[in-house]
C-alpha positions as MATLAB code, in Angstrom:
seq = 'XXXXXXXXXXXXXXXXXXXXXXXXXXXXXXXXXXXXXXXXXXXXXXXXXXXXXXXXXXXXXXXXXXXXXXXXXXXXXXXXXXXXXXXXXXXXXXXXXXXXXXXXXXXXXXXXXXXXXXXXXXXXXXXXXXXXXXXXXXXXXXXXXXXXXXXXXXXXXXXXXXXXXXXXXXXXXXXXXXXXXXXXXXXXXXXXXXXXXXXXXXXXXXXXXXXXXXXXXXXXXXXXXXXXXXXXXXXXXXXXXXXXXXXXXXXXXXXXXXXXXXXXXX';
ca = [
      -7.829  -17.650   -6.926;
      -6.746  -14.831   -4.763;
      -9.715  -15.361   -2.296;
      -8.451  -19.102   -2.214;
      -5.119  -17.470   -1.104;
      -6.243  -15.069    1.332;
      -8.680  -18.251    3.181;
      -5.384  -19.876    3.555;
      -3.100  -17.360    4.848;
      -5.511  -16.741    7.293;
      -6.343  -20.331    7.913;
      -2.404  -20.351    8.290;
      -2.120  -17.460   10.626;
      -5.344  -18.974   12.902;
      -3.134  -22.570   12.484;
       0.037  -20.782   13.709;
      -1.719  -18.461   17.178;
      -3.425  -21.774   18.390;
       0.605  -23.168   18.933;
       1.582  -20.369   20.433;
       3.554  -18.888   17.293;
       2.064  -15.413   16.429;
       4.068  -14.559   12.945;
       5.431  -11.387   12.470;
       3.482   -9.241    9.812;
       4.145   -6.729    7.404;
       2.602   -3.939    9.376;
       4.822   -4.652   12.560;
       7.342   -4.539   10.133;
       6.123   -0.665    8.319;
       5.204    0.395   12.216;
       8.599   -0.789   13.661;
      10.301    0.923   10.967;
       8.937    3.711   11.481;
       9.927    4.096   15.128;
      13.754    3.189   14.639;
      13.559    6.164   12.212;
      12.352    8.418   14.215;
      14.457    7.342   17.369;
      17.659    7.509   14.681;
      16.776   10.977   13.482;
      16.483   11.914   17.263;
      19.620   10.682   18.184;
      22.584   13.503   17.005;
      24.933   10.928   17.010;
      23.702    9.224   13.398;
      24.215   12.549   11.218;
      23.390   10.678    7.833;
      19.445    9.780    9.002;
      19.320   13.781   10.053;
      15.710   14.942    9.467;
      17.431   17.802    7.391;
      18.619   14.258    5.196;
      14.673   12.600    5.153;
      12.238   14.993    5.010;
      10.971   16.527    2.106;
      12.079   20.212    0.987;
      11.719   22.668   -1.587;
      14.921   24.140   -1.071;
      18.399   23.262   -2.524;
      18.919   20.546    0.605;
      16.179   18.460   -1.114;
      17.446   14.892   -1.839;
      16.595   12.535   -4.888;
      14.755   10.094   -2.089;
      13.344   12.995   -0.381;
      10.231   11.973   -1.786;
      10.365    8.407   -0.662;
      12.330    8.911    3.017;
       9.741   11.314    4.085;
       7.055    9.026    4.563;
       9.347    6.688    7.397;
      10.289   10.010    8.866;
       8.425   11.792   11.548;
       8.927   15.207   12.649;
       7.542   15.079   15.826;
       6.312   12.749   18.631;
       2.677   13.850   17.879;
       3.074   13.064   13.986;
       4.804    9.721   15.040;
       1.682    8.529   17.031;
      -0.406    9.421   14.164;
       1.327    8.382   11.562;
       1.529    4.777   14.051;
      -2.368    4.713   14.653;
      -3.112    5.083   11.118;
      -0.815    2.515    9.818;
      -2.058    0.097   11.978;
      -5.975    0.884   11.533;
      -6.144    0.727    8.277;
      -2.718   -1.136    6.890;
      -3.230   -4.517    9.008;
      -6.945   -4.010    7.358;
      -5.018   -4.024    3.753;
      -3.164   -6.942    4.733;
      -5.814   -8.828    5.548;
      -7.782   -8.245    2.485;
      -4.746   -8.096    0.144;
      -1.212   -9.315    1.126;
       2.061   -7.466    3.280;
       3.351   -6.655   -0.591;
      -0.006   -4.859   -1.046;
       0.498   -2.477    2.203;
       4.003   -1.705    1.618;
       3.075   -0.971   -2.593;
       0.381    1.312   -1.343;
       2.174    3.075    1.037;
       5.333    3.201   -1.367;
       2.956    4.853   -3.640;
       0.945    7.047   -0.982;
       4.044    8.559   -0.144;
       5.261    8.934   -3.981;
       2.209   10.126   -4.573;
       1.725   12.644   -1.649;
       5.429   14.099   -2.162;
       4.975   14.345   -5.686;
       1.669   16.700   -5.648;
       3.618   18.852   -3.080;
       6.519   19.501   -5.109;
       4.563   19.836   -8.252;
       1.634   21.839   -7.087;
       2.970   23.775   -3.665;
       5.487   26.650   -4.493;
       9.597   27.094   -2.492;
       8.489   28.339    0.122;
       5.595   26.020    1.436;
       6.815   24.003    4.640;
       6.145   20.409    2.548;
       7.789   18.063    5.199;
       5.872   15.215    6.062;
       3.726   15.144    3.348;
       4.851   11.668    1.878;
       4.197    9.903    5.471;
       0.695   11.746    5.072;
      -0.399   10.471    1.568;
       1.331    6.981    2.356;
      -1.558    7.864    5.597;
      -4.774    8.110    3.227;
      -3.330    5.756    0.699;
      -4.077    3.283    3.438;
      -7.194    4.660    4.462;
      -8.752    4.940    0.802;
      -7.205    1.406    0.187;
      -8.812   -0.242    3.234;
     -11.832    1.339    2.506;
     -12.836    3.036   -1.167;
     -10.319    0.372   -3.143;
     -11.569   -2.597   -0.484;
     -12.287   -5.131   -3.495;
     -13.821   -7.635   -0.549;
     -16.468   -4.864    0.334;
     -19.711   -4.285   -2.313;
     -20.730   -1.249   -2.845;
     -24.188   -0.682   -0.645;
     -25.576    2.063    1.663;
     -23.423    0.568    4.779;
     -20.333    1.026    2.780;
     -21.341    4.757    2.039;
     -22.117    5.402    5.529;
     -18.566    3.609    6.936;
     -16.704    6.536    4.373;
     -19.008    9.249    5.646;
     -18.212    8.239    9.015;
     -14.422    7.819    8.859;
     -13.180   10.150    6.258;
     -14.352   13.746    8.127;
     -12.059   12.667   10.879;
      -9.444   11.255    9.016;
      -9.077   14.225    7.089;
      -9.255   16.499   10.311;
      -6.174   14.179   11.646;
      -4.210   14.699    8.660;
      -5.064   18.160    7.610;
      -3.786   19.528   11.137;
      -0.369   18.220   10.589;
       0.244   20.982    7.563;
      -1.629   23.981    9.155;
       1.369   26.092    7.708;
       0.206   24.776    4.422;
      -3.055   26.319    3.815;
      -1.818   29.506    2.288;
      -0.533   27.806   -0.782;
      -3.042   26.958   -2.746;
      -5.890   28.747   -3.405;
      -8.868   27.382   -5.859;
     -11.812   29.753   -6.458;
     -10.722   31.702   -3.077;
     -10.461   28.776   -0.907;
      -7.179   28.114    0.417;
      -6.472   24.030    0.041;
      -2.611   24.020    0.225;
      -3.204   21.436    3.035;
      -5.470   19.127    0.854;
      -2.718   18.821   -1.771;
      -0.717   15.615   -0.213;
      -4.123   13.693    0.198;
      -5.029   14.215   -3.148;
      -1.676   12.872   -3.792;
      -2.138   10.191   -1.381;
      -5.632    8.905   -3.158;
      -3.847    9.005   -6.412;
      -1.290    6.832   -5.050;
      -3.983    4.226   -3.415;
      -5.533    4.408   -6.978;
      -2.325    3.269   -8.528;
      -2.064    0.812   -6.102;
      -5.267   -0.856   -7.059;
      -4.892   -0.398  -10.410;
      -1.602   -2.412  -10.078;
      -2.991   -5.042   -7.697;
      -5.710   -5.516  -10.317;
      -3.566   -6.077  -13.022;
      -1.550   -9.191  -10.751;
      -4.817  -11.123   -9.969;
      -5.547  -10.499  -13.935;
      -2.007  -11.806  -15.061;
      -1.912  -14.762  -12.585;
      -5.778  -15.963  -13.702;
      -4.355  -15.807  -16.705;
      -1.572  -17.821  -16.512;
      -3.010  -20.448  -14.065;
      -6.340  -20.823  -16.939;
      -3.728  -21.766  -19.578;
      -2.100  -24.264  -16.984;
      -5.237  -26.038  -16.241;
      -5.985  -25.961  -20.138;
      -2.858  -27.339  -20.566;
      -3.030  -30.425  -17.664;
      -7.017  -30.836  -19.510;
      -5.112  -31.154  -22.930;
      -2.474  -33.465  -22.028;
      -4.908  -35.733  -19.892;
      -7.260  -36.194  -22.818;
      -4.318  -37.110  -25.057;
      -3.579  -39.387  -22.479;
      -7.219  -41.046  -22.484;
      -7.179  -40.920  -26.507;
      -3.664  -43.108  -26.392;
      -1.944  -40.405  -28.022;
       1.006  -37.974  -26.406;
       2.025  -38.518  -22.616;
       3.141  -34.660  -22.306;
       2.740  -31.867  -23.958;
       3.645  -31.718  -28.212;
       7.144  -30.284  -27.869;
       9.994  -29.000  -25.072;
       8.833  -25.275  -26.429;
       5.663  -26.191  -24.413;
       7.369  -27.488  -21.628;
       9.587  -24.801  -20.761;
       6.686  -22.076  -21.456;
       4.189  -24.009  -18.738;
       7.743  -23.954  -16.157;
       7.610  -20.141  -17.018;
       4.060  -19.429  -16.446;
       3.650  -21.613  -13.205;
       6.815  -19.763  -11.901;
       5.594  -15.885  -12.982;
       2.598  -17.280  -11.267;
       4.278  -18.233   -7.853;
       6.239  -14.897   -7.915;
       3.183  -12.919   -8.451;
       0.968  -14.685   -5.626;
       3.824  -14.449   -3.265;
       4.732  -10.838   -3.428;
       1.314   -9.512   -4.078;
];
């Protein structure tokens, strides 16, 4: 069912360049966002998006959706552009294989997940800004290519993630340089490892939950076509027209419409 979909959302999107109308995507969406952020929090003339405001802290200036704002706010120029070029890399690559709902859950979760091993793992004084926008950063990367359900599992696949993930982690790692101090594990210091850990948890999540959707929705569209199979051979046998009751009726409306909700945001 869900490879149906994606054939004709892309057969949709080919459909739609050939006039001359290029839709707009989630990722131009994610990567536009983040750019009016960061030109807001620039600006000192918008005092309630103030990176003091977005970014996540251990201090007492830390904000309930600290851990959320973080990952749409950039600190600098130089983590803008990389937050930018990983978004697009590997989050048009989740779209494409999944749906705009899965790129913004896993980079929702990323960033949940990345802020949440900071504050729980890091201690006060670790400089933990920016580490939602960098486990939102290797949610997308592990999504696009560890979680990929439309990639098997060979040699080619092992040598793509032995390829990629040295300098992905390089790129991300250099960000929280001041982090490194923070965490030591058997006398190596990992402070700066701590948000993609919390990032790949996140992707996991992600998976898990976009698992669970194609599960539900096979689910419910089986017991639709049992139901149409039913109700056609009572037809051919003379018997009922419809199904036995309006109990029946209102649970198949239900089910086709959890259905359509489910396909359409995920």
């Amino acid at each position: 069912m869900a490879d149906k979909y994606i054939t004709n959302t892309a057969v949709q999107r080919q459909g739609q360049a050939q006039q001359g109308r290029l839709p707009v995507q989630a990722i131009h969406i994610l990567l536009s966002t983040l750019v009016l952020v960061w030109l807001a929090a620039s600006s000192s003339s918008l005092p309630f998006v103030s990176p003091k405001l977005l970014l996540l802290d251990q201090g007492l200036n830390n904000k309930w959706w600290a851990p959320l704002t973080d990952a749409f706010c950039s600190a600098s120029g130089q983590l803008l552009a990389r937050n930018l070029f990983f978004g697009y890399m590997f989050g048009r690559v989740v779209e494409n294989t999944e749906s705009g709902g899965a790129l913004w859950l896993t980079y929702l979760l990323g960033a949940a997940g990345g802020s949440a091993a900071a504050l729980l793992l890091l201690p006060r004084r670790a400089p933990i800004a920016g580490c939602g926008s960098t486990g939102a950063a290797f949610a997308l990367f592990a999504m696009a290519t560890l979680f990929n359900r439309r990639k098997t599992w060979h040699w080619q696949r092992l040598f793509e993630l032995a390829v990629l993930l040295p300098f992905v982690c390089q790129q991300l790692l250099a960000g929280h340089a001041g982090m490194a101090q923070w965490c030591l594990l058997y006398g190596q210091r990992l402070g700066a490892w701590v948000p993609l850990l919390g990032g790949l948890a996140g992707a996991a999540a992600a998976a898990a939950v976009l698992a669970l959707v194609r599960m539900l929705v096979g689910s419910v569209e089986r017991r639709q076509q049992q139901q149409r199979q039913q109700q056609a051979a009572a037809e051919l046998a003379g018997g009922q027209q419809g199904p036995p009751g309006g109990e029946e009726s209102m649970a198949l409306l239900l089910t086709k419409a959890l259905a359509t909700m489910l396909r359409r945001v995920l």
